[in-house]
Coordinates of C-alpha atoms and ligand atoms in Angstrom, one line a residue:
Chain N
M1 CA -13.5 -11.1 3.6
S2 CA -12.3 -9.6 0.3
T3 CA -12.6 -10.1 -3.4
L4 CA -9.3 -10.7 -5.2
S5 CA -9.2 -7.1 -6.4
E6 CA -9.8 -5.8 -2.9
R7 CA -7.1 -8.1 -1.6
I8 CA -4.5 -7.0 -4.2
L9 CA -5.3 -3.3 -4.0
G10 CA -5.5 -3.5 -0.2
A11 CA -8.8 -1.6 0.3
P12 CA -12.6 -2.2 0.1
A13 CA -14.6 -1.6 -3.0
G14 CA -15.4 2.1 -3.6
A15 CA -12.2 3.3 -1.9
Y16 CA -9.6 5.4 -3.7
V17 CA -6.1 4.1 -3.2
D18 CA -2.6 5.2 -4.3
R19 CA -0.7 2.1 -5.2
E20 CA 2.8 1.2 -6.3
V21 CA 2.7 -0.5 -9.7
D22 CA 4.7 -3.7 -10.3
I23 CA 4.7 -3.5 -14.1
A24 CA 3.7 -0.7 -16.5
F25 CA 4.0 -1.2 -20.2
A26 CA 3.1 0.6 -23.4
H27 CA 3.2 -0.4 -27.1
D28 CA 4.5 1.3 -30.3
G29 CA 1.2 3.4 -30.5
T30 CA 0.7 4.5 -27.0
G31 CA 4.4 4.6 -26.2
V32 CA 4.9 7.5 -28.5
L33 CA 2.2 9.5 -26.6
A34 CA 3.6 8.5 -23.2
R35 CA 7.0 9.7 -24.3
E36 CA 5.5 13.0 -25.4
A37 CA 3.8 13.4 -22.0
L38 CA 7.0 12.7 -20.2
R39 CA 8.7 15.3 -22.2
E40 CA 6.0 17.8 -21.4
M41 CA 6.1 16.9 -17.8
G42 CA 9.8 17.6 -17.8
V43 CA 10.7 14.1 -16.5
E44 CA 14.2 13.1 -17.3
R45 CA 15.0 10.1 -15.1
L46 CA 12.6 7.3 -14.5
P47 CA 12.8 5.9 -11.0
H48 CA 12.1 2.2 -11.8
P49 CA 13.0 1.4 -15.4
E50 CA 13.1 -2.3 -14.5
R51 CA 9.4 -2.3 -13.9
L52 CA 8.7 -0.8 -17.4
R53 CA 8.3 -2.4 -20.8
L54 CA 7.9 -1.1 -24.3
I55 CA 6.5 -3.6 -26.8
F56 CA 6.2 -3.0 -30.5
D57 CA 3.2 -4.9 -31.8
H58 CA 0.5 -2.6 -33.3
I59 CA 2.1 -1.7 -36.6
V60 CA 5.0 -4.2 -37.1
P61 CA 7.0 -4.1 -39.3
A62 CA 6.3 -0.4 -39.9
N63 CA 4.0 0.4 -42.8
T64 CA 5.1 3.9 -43.7
G65 CA 8.1 6.2 -43.3
T66 CA 6.2 8.2 -40.6
T67 CA 5.5 5.0 -38.5
A68 CA 9.1 3.9 -38.9
T69 CA 10.4 7.3 -37.8
L70 CA 8.1 7.3 -34.7
Q71 CA 9.2 3.8 -33.8
A72 CA 12.9 4.7 -34.3
E73 CA 12.6 7.6 -31.9
L74 CA 10.8 5.4 -29.3
R75 CA 13.5 2.7 -29.7
G76 CA 16.1 5.3 -29.0
Y77 CA 14.2 6.4 -25.9
A78 CA 14.0 2.8 -24.6
R79 CA 17.7 2.5 -24.9
S80 CA 18.6 5.8 -23.3
S81 CA 16.1 5.4 -20.4
G82 CA 16.8 1.8 -19.6
I83 CA 13.3 0.4 -20.5
A84 CA 13.4 -3.1 -21.7
L85 CA 12.1 -3.2 -25.4
S86 CA 10.4 -6.1 -27.1
D87 CA 11.0 -5.0 -30.7
A88 CA 8.9 -5.7 -33.8
G89 CA 8.3 -9.4 -34.2
G90 CA 8.4 -10.2 -30.5
G91 CA 4.7 -10.3 -30.2
I92 CA 1.6 -8.6 -28.9
C93 CA 2.1 -6.8 -25.6
H94 CA -0.3 -8.9 -23.6
Q95 CA 1.1 -12.1 -24.9
V96 CA 4.7 -11.1 -24.2
M97 CA 3.7 -10.1 -20.7
S98 CA 2.0 -13.5 -20.2
E99 CA 5.2 -15.4 -21.1
G100 CA 6.9 -15.3 -17.7
V101 CA 6.6 -11.7 -16.7
V102 CA 3.3 -11.3 -14.8
R103 CA 2.8 -13.2 -11.6
P104 CA -0.1 -13.6 -9.1
G105 CA -0.8 -10.7 -6.8
M106 CA 0.9 -8.1 -9.0
V107 CA -0.5 -4.7 -9.9
V108 CA -0.1 -4.3 -13.6
V109 CA -1.0 -1.4 -15.8
G110 CA -0.7 -1.1 -19.6
A111 CA -1.4 1.6 -22.1
D112 CA -3.8 -0.6 -23.9
S113 CA -7.4 -1.5 -23.1
H114 CA -6.8 -5.3 -23.2
T115 CA -4.3 -5.2 -20.3
C116 CA -7.1 -7.0 -18.4
T117 CA -5.9 -10.2 -20.2
L118 CA -3.2 -10.6 -17.5
G119 CA -5.8 -11.0 -14.8
A120 CA -5.6 -14.7 -15.9
F121 CA -2.7 -15.0 -13.5
G122 CA -4.4 -13.6 -10.4
A123 CA -2.9 -10.2 -10.9
F124 CA -4.8 -6.9 -10.8
A125 CA -4.2 -5.8 -14.4
T126 CA -6.0 -2.9 -16.1
G127 CA -5.6 -0.7 -19.1
M128 CA -5.1 3.1 -19.0
G129 CA -4.3 6.0 -21.3
A130 CA -0.9 7.1 -22.4
T131 CA -0.6 10.1 -20.1
D132 CA -1.7 8.1 -17.1
T133 CA 1.0 5.6 -18.0
A134 CA 3.6 8.3 -18.3
A135 CA 2.7 9.5 -14.8
V136 CA 3.2 5.9 -13.6
W137 CA 6.6 5.7 -15.3
A138 CA 7.6 9.0 -13.7
S139 CA 6.4 8.1 -10.2
G140 CA 6.1 4.4 -10.0
A141 CA 2.6 4.6 -8.7
T142 CA -1.0 5.6 -9.6
W143 CA -4.4 6.0 -8.1
F144 CA -7.2 3.4 -8.4
R145 CA -10.8 3.3 -7.4
V146 CA -11.2 -0.3 -6.0
P147 CA -13.9 -1.9 -8.1
E148 CA -16.9 -3.7 -7.0
T149 CA -16.9 -7.3 -8.3
I150 CA -19.2 -9.4 -10.4
A151 CA -18.6 -13.1 -10.1
V152 CA -18.8 -15.2 -13.2
N153 CA -19.3 -18.7 -11.9
L154 CA -18.3 -21.3 -14.4
S155 CA -19.6 -24.9 -13.9
G156 CA -19.4 -28.0 -16.0
R157 CA -17.1 -28.8 -18.9
L158 CA -16.9 -27.6 -22.4
S159 CA -18.1 -29.9 -25.2
C160 CA -15.4 -30.5 -27.8
A161 CA -17.0 -28.2 -30.4
A162 CA -16.9 -25.3 -28.0
E163 CA -13.9 -23.4 -26.7
P164 CA -13.0 -20.7 -24.2
K165 CA -13.7 -18.0 -26.9
D166 CA -17.3 -19.2 -27.0
V167 CA -17.5 -18.8 -23.3
A168 CA -16.1 -15.2 -23.6
L169 CA -18.7 -14.3 -26.2
A170 CA -21.4 -15.9 -24.0
Y171 CA -20.5 -13.8 -20.9
V172 CA -20.1 -10.6 -23.0
A173 CA -23.6 -11.2 -24.5
K174 CA -25.0 -11.9 -21.0
L175 CA -23.5 -8.8 -19.4
G176 CA -23.7 -6.4 -22.4
M177 CA -21.2 -3.8 -23.6
E178 CA -21.5 -1.8 -20.4
G179 CA -22.8 -4.4 -18.1
A180 CA -19.7 -4.4 -16.0
T181 CA -18.4 -0.8 -16.3
Y182 CA -16.0 0.1 -13.4
R183 CA -16.4 -3.4 -12.1
A184 CA -14.0 -6.3 -11.9
L185 CA -15.1 -9.7 -13.2
E186 CA -13.9 -12.7 -11.1
F187 CA -14.0 -16.0 -12.9
A188 CA -14.6 -18.8 -10.4
G189 CA -16.1 -22.2 -10.0
D190 CA -15.0 -25.7 -11.0
G191 CA -15.3 -24.8 -14.6
A192 CA -12.6 -22.1 -14.2
A193 CA -10.2 -24.6 -12.6
G194 CA -10.6 -26.9 -15.6
L195 CA -9.5 -24.2 -18.1
S196 CA -5.9 -24.1 -19.4
M197 CA -3.9 -20.8 -19.0
D198 CA -4.4 -20.1 -22.7
G199 CA -8.1 -20.4 -22.3
R200 CA -8.1 -18.2 -19.1
L201 CA -6.2 -15.5 -21.0
T202 CA -8.9 -15.6 -23.7
L203 CA -11.6 -15.1 -21.0
S204 CA -9.8 -12.4 -19.2
N205 CA -9.0 -10.6 -22.4
M206 CA -12.6 -9.9 -23.3
A207 CA -13.5 -8.5 -19.8
V208 CA -13.1 -4.9 -21.2
E209 CA -15.8 -5.6 -23.8
T210 CA -18.3 -5.5 -20.9
G211 CA -16.7 -2.3 -19.6
A212 CA -14.9 -4.1 -16.8
K213 CA -11.7 -2.8 -15.3
A214 CA -10.3 -6.2 -14.7
G215 CA -11.1 -9.9 -15.4
I216 CA -9.5 -12.1 -12.8
F217 CA -8.9 -15.7 -12.1
Y218 CA -7.5 -17.1 -8.8
A219 CA -4.0 -18.5 -9.3
D220 CA -4.2 -22.3 -8.8
A221 CA -2.1 -25.4 -9.6
A222 CA -2.4 -24.7 -13.3
T223 CA -1.1 -21.2 -12.9
V224 CA 1.8 -22.4 -10.8
R225 CA 2.7 -25.1 -13.3
Y226 CA 2.6 -22.6 -16.2
L227 CA 4.8 -20.1 -14.5
A228 CA 7.3 -22.8 -13.5
E229 CA 7.9 -23.4 -17.2
Y230 CA 9.2 -19.9 -17.3
G231 CA 11.3 -20.4 -14.2
L232 CA 9.0 -18.4 -12.0
A233 CA 7.8 -19.5 -8.5
A234 CA 4.2 -18.7 -7.5
S235 CA 1.7 -19.9 -5.0
P236 CA -2.0 -20.4 -5.4
Q237 CA -4.5 -17.8 -4.1
M238 CA -7.4 -19.1 -2.0
P239 CA -10.8 -17.5 -2.6
E240 CA -12.5 -16.1 0.5
D241 CA -16.2 -15.9 1.3
C242 CA -16.7 -12.4 0.0
R243 CA -19.5 -10.1 -1.1
Y244 CA -20.1 -9.9 -4.9
E245 CA -22.3 -7.2 -6.5
R246 CA -23.9 -10.1 -8.3
T247 CA -23.2 -13.5 -9.8
V248 CA -23.5 -14.6 -13.3
E249 CA -23.8 -18.4 -13.8
I250 CA -22.5 -20.1 -16.9
D251 CA -22.7 -23.8 -17.4
L252 CA -19.9 -24.7 -19.7
S253 CA -21.7 -27.8 -20.9
D254 CA -24.4 -25.5 -22.4
I255 CA -22.0 -23.5 -24.5
V256 CA -22.3 -24.0 -28.3
P257 CA -20.2 -22.3 -31.0
L258 CA -21.1 -18.6 -31.0
V259 CA -20.5 -15.7 -33.3
A260 CA -20.7 -11.9 -32.5
V261 CA -22.3 -10.3 -35.6
P262 CA -21.6 -6.8 -36.9
H263 CA -21.2 -4.2 -35.4
R264 CA -21.5 -5.0 -31.7
V265 CA -19.5 -7.5 -29.7
D266 CA -22.6 -8.2 -27.4
T267 CA -24.8 -9.1 -30.3
V268 CA -24.1 -12.8 -30.3
R269 CA -25.8 -15.6 -32.2
E270 CA -25.4 -19.3 -32.3
A271 CA -23.0 -20.0 -35.2
E272 CA -25.8 -22.2 -36.6
E273 CA -28.0 -19.2 -37.1
V274 CA -25.5 -17.3 -39.3
A275 CA -24.1 -20.4 -41.1
G276 CA -23.7 -19.8 -44.8
T277 CA -22.8 -16.1 -44.4
H278 CA -20.5 -15.2 -47.3
L279 CA -16.8 -14.5 -46.3
D280 CA -14.0 -12.6 -48.0
Q281 CA -11.4 -13.1 -45.3
V282 CA -10.7 -15.2 -42.2
F283 CA -8.3 -13.9 -39.6
V284 CA -6.9 -16.0 -36.9
G285 CA -4.7 -14.3 -34.3
T286 CA -4.8 -11.3 -31.8
C287 CA -4.4 -11.1 -28.1
T288 CA -7.7 -13.1 -27.8
N289 CA -6.9 -16.1 -29.9
G290 CA -3.3 -16.1 -31.3
R291 CA -1.8 -18.4 -28.8
Y292 CA -0.2 -21.8 -29.4
E293 CA -3.3 -23.8 -28.4
D294 CA -5.3 -21.7 -30.9
L295 CA -2.9 -22.3 -33.8
A296 CA -2.6 -26.0 -33.0
R297 CA -6.4 -26.3 -32.9
F298 CA -6.7 -24.4 -36.2
A299 CA -4.0 -26.6 -37.8
R300 CA -5.7 -29.8 -36.6
I301 CA -8.8 -28.8 -38.5
V302 CA -7.2 -27.6 -41.8
R303 CA -4.4 -30.2 -42.0
G304 CA -4.3 -31.8 -45.4
R305 CA -7.1 -29.7 -46.8
K306 CA -7.3 -26.3 -48.6
V307 CA -8.9 -23.1 -47.4
A308 CA -11.6 -21.7 -49.7
V309 CA -11.2 -18.1 -48.8
R310 CA -8.3 -15.6 -48.1
T311 CA -7.0 -16.7 -44.7
L312 CA -4.5 -14.9 -42.5
V313 CA -2.9 -16.4 -39.5
V314 CA -0.9 -14.2 -37.1
P315 CA 0.9 -15.8 -34.2
A316 CA 0.6 -13.7 -31.0
S317 CA 4.3 -13.9 -30.2
R318 CA 7.6 -15.2 -31.4
T319 CA 7.4 -17.9 -28.7
V320 CA 4.1 -19.1 -30.2
L321 CA 5.6 -19.0 -33.7
T322 CA 8.7 -20.9 -32.8
R323 CA 6.7 -23.6 -31.1
A324 CA 4.3 -23.8 -34.1
I325 CA 7.3 -24.3 -36.3
A326 CA 8.8 -27.0 -34.1
T327 CA 5.7 -29.0 -33.9
G328 CA 4.8 -28.8 -37.5
V329 CA 1.6 -26.8 -36.8
L330 CA 2.9 -23.9 -38.9
A331 CA 3.6 -26.1 -41.9
D332 CA 0.1 -27.5 -41.8
I333 CA -1.3 -24.0 -41.8
V334 CA 0.8 -22.8 -44.7
D335 CA 0.2 -26.0 -46.7
A336 CA -3.6 -25.4 -46.3
G337 CA -3.1 -22.2 -48.2
C338 CA -3.1 -19.7 -45.4
M339 CA -0.9 -16.6 -45.2
V340 CA 1.2 -16.2 -42.1
A341 CA 2.2 -12.7 -41.0
P342 CA 4.8 -11.7 -38.4
P343 CA 3.8 -11.9 -34.7
G344 CA 1.9 -8.8 -33.7
C345 CA -1.6 -7.3 -33.9
G346 CA -1.9 -7.8 -37.6
P347 CA -5.0 -6.1 -39.1
C348 CA -6.9 -6.2 -35.8
L349 CA -6.9 -2.4 -35.5
G350 CA -7.3 -1.7 -39.2
A351 CA -4.0 0.0 -39.7
H352 CA -2.2 -2.4 -42.1
A353 CA -1.6 -6.0 -43.3
G354 CA -5.0 -7.4 -44.1
V355 CA -7.5 -4.5 -43.8
L356 CA -10.8 -5.0 -45.4
G357 CA -12.2 -3.2 -48.5
E358 CA -15.6 -1.6 -48.7
G359 CA -18.3 -4.2 -48.2
E360 CA -15.9 -7.1 -47.4
V361 CA -16.8 -9.5 -44.7
C362 CA -14.3 -11.0 -42.3
L363 CA -14.6 -13.8 -39.7
S364 CA -12.0 -13.0 -37.1
T365 CA -10.9 -14.5 -33.8
A366 CA -10.4 -11.0 -32.3
N367 CA -12.3 -9.3 -29.6
R368 CA -13.9 -6.2 -31.4
N369 CA -16.1 -5.9 -34.4
F370 CA -16.8 -2.1 -34.2
R371 CA -18.0 -0.5 -37.4
N372 CA -15.0 0.2 -39.7
R373 CA -12.4 -1.1 -37.2
M374 CA -10.7 -3.3 -39.7
G375 CA -11.2 -1.0 -42.7
V376 CA -13.9 1.4 -43.8
G377 CA -17.0 -0.4 -45.0
G378 CA -15.9 -3.8 -43.8
E379 CA -18.0 -6.1 -41.7
I380 CA -16.5 -8.2 -38.9
Y381 CA -17.9 -11.4 -37.3
L382 CA -16.1 -12.7 -34.2
S383 CA -15.8 -16.4 -33.4
S384 CA -13.7 -19.1 -31.9
V385 CA -10.7 -20.7 -33.7
A386 CA -12.6 -23.9 -34.5
T387 CA -15.4 -21.9 -36.1
A388 CA -12.8 -19.8 -38.0
A389 CA -11.1 -23.0 -39.2
V390 CA -14.2 -24.8 -40.5
S391 CA -15.4 -21.6 -42.1
A392 CA -12.1 -21.0 -43.8
L393 CA -12.5 -24.5 -45.4
A394 CA -16.1 -23.8 -46.4
G395 CA -15.6 -20.2 -47.6
V396 CA -18.7 -19.3 -45.6
I397 CA -19.5 -19.3 -41.9
A398 CA -19.8 -22.9 -40.8
V399 CA -20.3 -24.7 -37.5
P400 CA -17.6 -26.9 -36.0
E401 CA -18.8 -30.3 -34.8
G402 CA -16.9 -32.5 -32.4
V403 CA -13.6 -31.3 -33.6
Chain M
M1 CA -15.1 24.1 -13.8
Q2 CA -17.9 25.6 -15.9
G3 CA -18.8 25.5 -19.5
V4 CA -21.6 26.4 -22.0
G5 CA -22.3 25.6 -25.6
P6 CA -24.8 24.2 -28.1
A7 CA -25.4 20.5 -27.8
I8 CA -24.2 17.9 -30.4
C9 CA -26.2 14.7 -29.7
L10 CA -24.6 11.3 -30.2
G11 CA -26.1 7.8 -29.6
N12 CA -25.2 5.0 -27.2
D13 CA -21.9 3.0 -27.2
I14 CA -19.9 5.5 -29.2
D15 CA -16.5 3.7 -29.4
T16 CA -13.1 5.3 -29.6
D17 CA -12.5 3.8 -33.1
I18 CA -15.4 6.0 -34.3
I19 CA -14.1 9.0 -32.5
I20 CA -10.7 8.6 -34.2
A21 CA -10.0 5.8 -36.6
G22 CA -7.0 3.5 -36.3
R23 CA -5.6 4.7 -39.6
Y24 CA -5.0 8.2 -38.1
L25 CA -3.1 7.2 -35.0
R26 CA 0.4 7.2 -36.5
T27 CA 1.3 10.8 -35.9
K28 CA 2.1 13.2 -33.1
D29 CA 0.2 16.0 -34.9
R30 CA -2.8 16.6 -32.7
S31 CA -4.5 18.7 -35.4
V32 CA -4.8 15.6 -37.6
W33 CA -6.9 13.9 -34.9
A34 CA -9.2 17.0 -34.5
E35 CA -9.6 17.2 -38.2
H36 CA -10.7 13.6 -38.6
A37 CA -12.8 13.2 -35.5
F38 CA -16.0 11.2 -36.1
E39 CA -15.1 10.9 -39.8
D40 CA -16.6 7.5 -40.3
L41 CA -19.8 8.6 -38.4
D42 CA -20.4 11.9 -40.1
P43 CA -17.6 13.7 -42.0
T44 CA -19.1 17.1 -41.3
L45 CA -19.1 16.7 -37.6
A46 CA -15.4 17.6 -37.0
G47 CA -16.1 21.1 -38.3
R48 CA -18.9 21.7 -35.9
L49 CA -17.2 20.6 -32.7
G50 CA -15.6 23.9 -31.7
G51 CA -17.4 25.5 -28.8
A52 CA -20.0 22.7 -28.6
V53 CA -20.9 20.4 -25.8
I54 CA -21.2 16.7 -26.8
V55 CA -24.2 15.0 -25.2
A56 CA -23.8 11.3 -25.8
G57 CA -25.8 8.3 -24.8
R58 CA -24.8 5.4 -22.5
N59 CA -21.3 3.9 -22.4
M60 CA -19.6 6.9 -24.1
G61 CA -16.0 6.2 -25.3
C62 CA -16.0 2.4 -25.0
G63 CA -13.4 0.2 -26.6
S64 CA -9.7 1.1 -27.3
S65 CA -7.7 3.0 -24.7
R66 CA -6.4 5.4 -27.4
E67 CA -5.9 8.8 -25.8
Q68 CA -6.0 10.3 -29.3
A69 CA -9.8 10.2 -28.9
V70 CA -10.1 12.7 -26.0
V71 CA -7.2 14.8 -27.4
A72 CA -9.1 15.0 -30.8
L73 CA -12.2 16.4 -29.0
R74 CA -10.2 18.8 -26.9
E75 CA -8.2 20.0 -29.9
A76 CA -11.3 20.4 -31.9
G77 CA -12.6 22.8 -29.2
V78 CA -15.2 20.7 -27.5
V79 CA -16.2 22.4 -24.3
G80 CA -17.2 19.3 -22.4
V81 CA -18.8 15.8 -22.8
V82 CA -22.0 14.9 -21.0
A83 CA -23.3 11.3 -20.9
P84 CA -25.4 9.1 -18.6
S85 CA -22.4 6.7 -18.4
F86 CA -18.9 6.6 -19.7
A87 CA -16.4 3.8 -20.4
R88 CA -13.8 4.1 -17.6
I89 CA -10.6 4.5 -19.6
F90 CA -12.2 7.2 -21.8
F91 CA -13.4 9.0 -18.6
R92 CA -10.0 8.9 -17.0
N93 CA -8.3 9.9 -20.2
A94 CA -10.6 12.9 -20.6
V95 CA -9.7 14.2 -17.1
N96 CA -6.0 13.6 -17.8
V97 CA -6.1 15.9 -20.9
G98 CA -8.3 18.5 -19.2
L99 CA -11.5 17.8 -21.1
P100 CA -14.5 18.1 -18.7
V101 CA -16.7 15.0 -18.5
I102 CA -20.0 15.2 -16.8
E103 CA -21.9 12.0 -15.9
A104 CA -25.6 12.8 -15.8
P105 CA -28.8 11.3 -17.3
V106 CA -29.9 14.0 -19.7
S107 CA -31.8 13.8 -23.0
C108 CA -30.6 15.7 -26.0
T109 CA -31.8 17.7 -28.9
D110 CA -29.2 19.1 -31.4
G111 CA -28.4 22.7 -30.7
A112 CA -30.0 22.8 -27.2
H113 CA -28.3 25.2 -24.8
V114 CA -26.1 23.2 -22.4
A115 CA -24.4 24.6 -19.4
F116 CA -22.5 22.8 -16.6
D117 CA -20.8 23.4 -13.4
L118 CA -18.6 20.6 -12.2
D119 CA -17.9 22.1 -8.8
A120 CA -21.5 22.7 -8.0
G121 CA -22.4 19.3 -9.6
W122 CA -25.1 20.1 -12.2
V123 CA -25.7 20.3 -15.9
E124 CA -28.5 22.2 -17.6
V125 CA -30.1 21.5 -20.9
D126 CA -32.4 24.3 -22.2
G127 CA -32.7 25.6 -18.6
E128 CA -33.6 22.2 -17.1
R129 CA -31.2 21.3 -14.3
H130 CA -29.9 17.8 -13.6
P131 CA -27.5 16.7 -10.9
A132 CA -24.1 15.4 -12.1
R133 CA -22.3 12.6 -10.4
P134 CA -19.4 14.1 -8.4
L135 CA -15.8 13.4 -9.3
S136 CA -13.1 12.2 -6.9
E137 CA -11.0 15.0 -5.3
K138 CA -8.0 13.9 -7.3
M139 CA -9.9 14.1 -10.5
V140 CA -11.2 17.5 -9.7
A141 CA -7.6 18.7 -8.9
I142 CA -6.3 17.2 -12.2
L143 CA -9.1 18.8 -14.3
R144 CA -8.7 22.1 -12.6
A145 CA -5.0 22.1 -13.3
G146 CA -5.8 21.6 -17.0
G147 CA -4.8 17.9 -17.1
L148 CA -2.4 15.4 -15.7
V149 CA 0.7 17.0 -17.3
P150 CA 0.2 20.5 -15.8
Y151 CA -1.0 18.9 -12.6
W152 CA 2.2 17.0 -12.4
R153 CA 4.3 20.0 -13.1
S154 CA 2.5 22.0 -10.4
C155 CA 2.9 19.2 -7.8
R156 CA 6.7 18.9 -8.1
Ligands
SF4_501 S1 -4.4 -7.7 -31.0 FE1 -6.0 -6.2 -31.4 S2 -7.1 -6.0 -29.5 FE2 -5.1 -7.1 -29.0 S3 -3.7 -5.4 -28.4 FE3 -3.5 -5.7 -30.6 S4 -4.9 -4.3 -31.6 FE4 -5.5 -4.5 -29.4

């Protein structure tokens, strides 16, 4: 009886396997390095360009001449090698891959640590470095150590003030920043079945913050329905009675709004405890919480009111943006006084478009609050979208209630 | 694979943003990464990395998958990185760029004499020997070749 990772990789935990990869992608940052590695390796022709993707998301549109030139070279390489390119404005790599590309049972690697996001589909998805990715592009395969699995058993239902992001912060706090190093997390239980795909993507996204290699959900009826909207057929995956290294229990009905405080993602407090903390910026977006459900929730709270602090909203993809325009969600956000930036990573990695100044404090819906990540001397608190919304209105950290 | 050098001690949970900040990623010039390594932690550290062995705490290299972090250390002349535990992408990246990584529970004082032998599986700090966790065969082969690029070239 196998865990889902063992089943997909075809070997028991601890074994080393060489495995064909179904999809391998890189972004504008790591793609440049992968291209360099391919040049040094002397690889001219890629055997399976149809399995590869380049997605421009980290610094879009380009902020300097150097960035623009690197992106132009990579764009040219995509064209000449036959790799499908999602150019600037298309969205964050993990989000683009979640919009009708990744399916249950696939092996997916990406040159970005949050590739684990795609485990939400019942795929084995993991991040790797650029040179590793180059070798996958050159050969179509790579080696894996099949991970042991920690089960995260979700029971109960979320209260209306809490959201999947709070659950993610809760399990990261429980496991700690290296609590699952080299392991896969498997999210299971009735509580998992009750989560939307957007919510599952948020949970899978933060698996790497515990050191995990993957964060996996079993594909079920919700997965099948979601993929059908993109014209993809899929079947549910049935859990087997397998051996987990350990099981972490989370009762969703116990979850209250949480905040990770500077500078560690596993230092988590109840939002209540840090309420009133001064803010200079609120940032809603990223591969953790920039999806349509997130924007809609944010808009519902700020509609007809005005934010009291500089607030930046960055849709995770063009699809998200288009939908937010069509439903009026975007107008509500703009009318409330927020800035909206083009789909992509925004200031998440501290390279452009909304970085913090010395001593500035930001409440962000992202996944990382490392020291200096969003700008030297800045402080980052991480929260759910609802907490970000009520805090944007208040100008200080506030607690959502029954929103 | 062997190496020796004076220890530079670092704490737990050193993330790759601290090794090389996001603002320096937009270049292909590796010397830029070496020059700015650990800048936000200690601006004098980059100048002392050449010939040294980094002895870090738990969860070394967590966070972003940026390979610039391991390249920065290698280009700065770091002989090897010892830590009781590593974040997995950092560990794999290090092997892929030919930077020796040694998983062993050692304690550290700055400047201590560190020696390691990856084939024999040990690391010594001021003469005190500790066993190191063995690498997979594939990893040893990649490291011995000097990284994944030369390994690839030699295997074709
Ligand atoms: S949104 Fe942030 S965490 Fe996600 S891929 Fe972009 S930079 Fe990385």
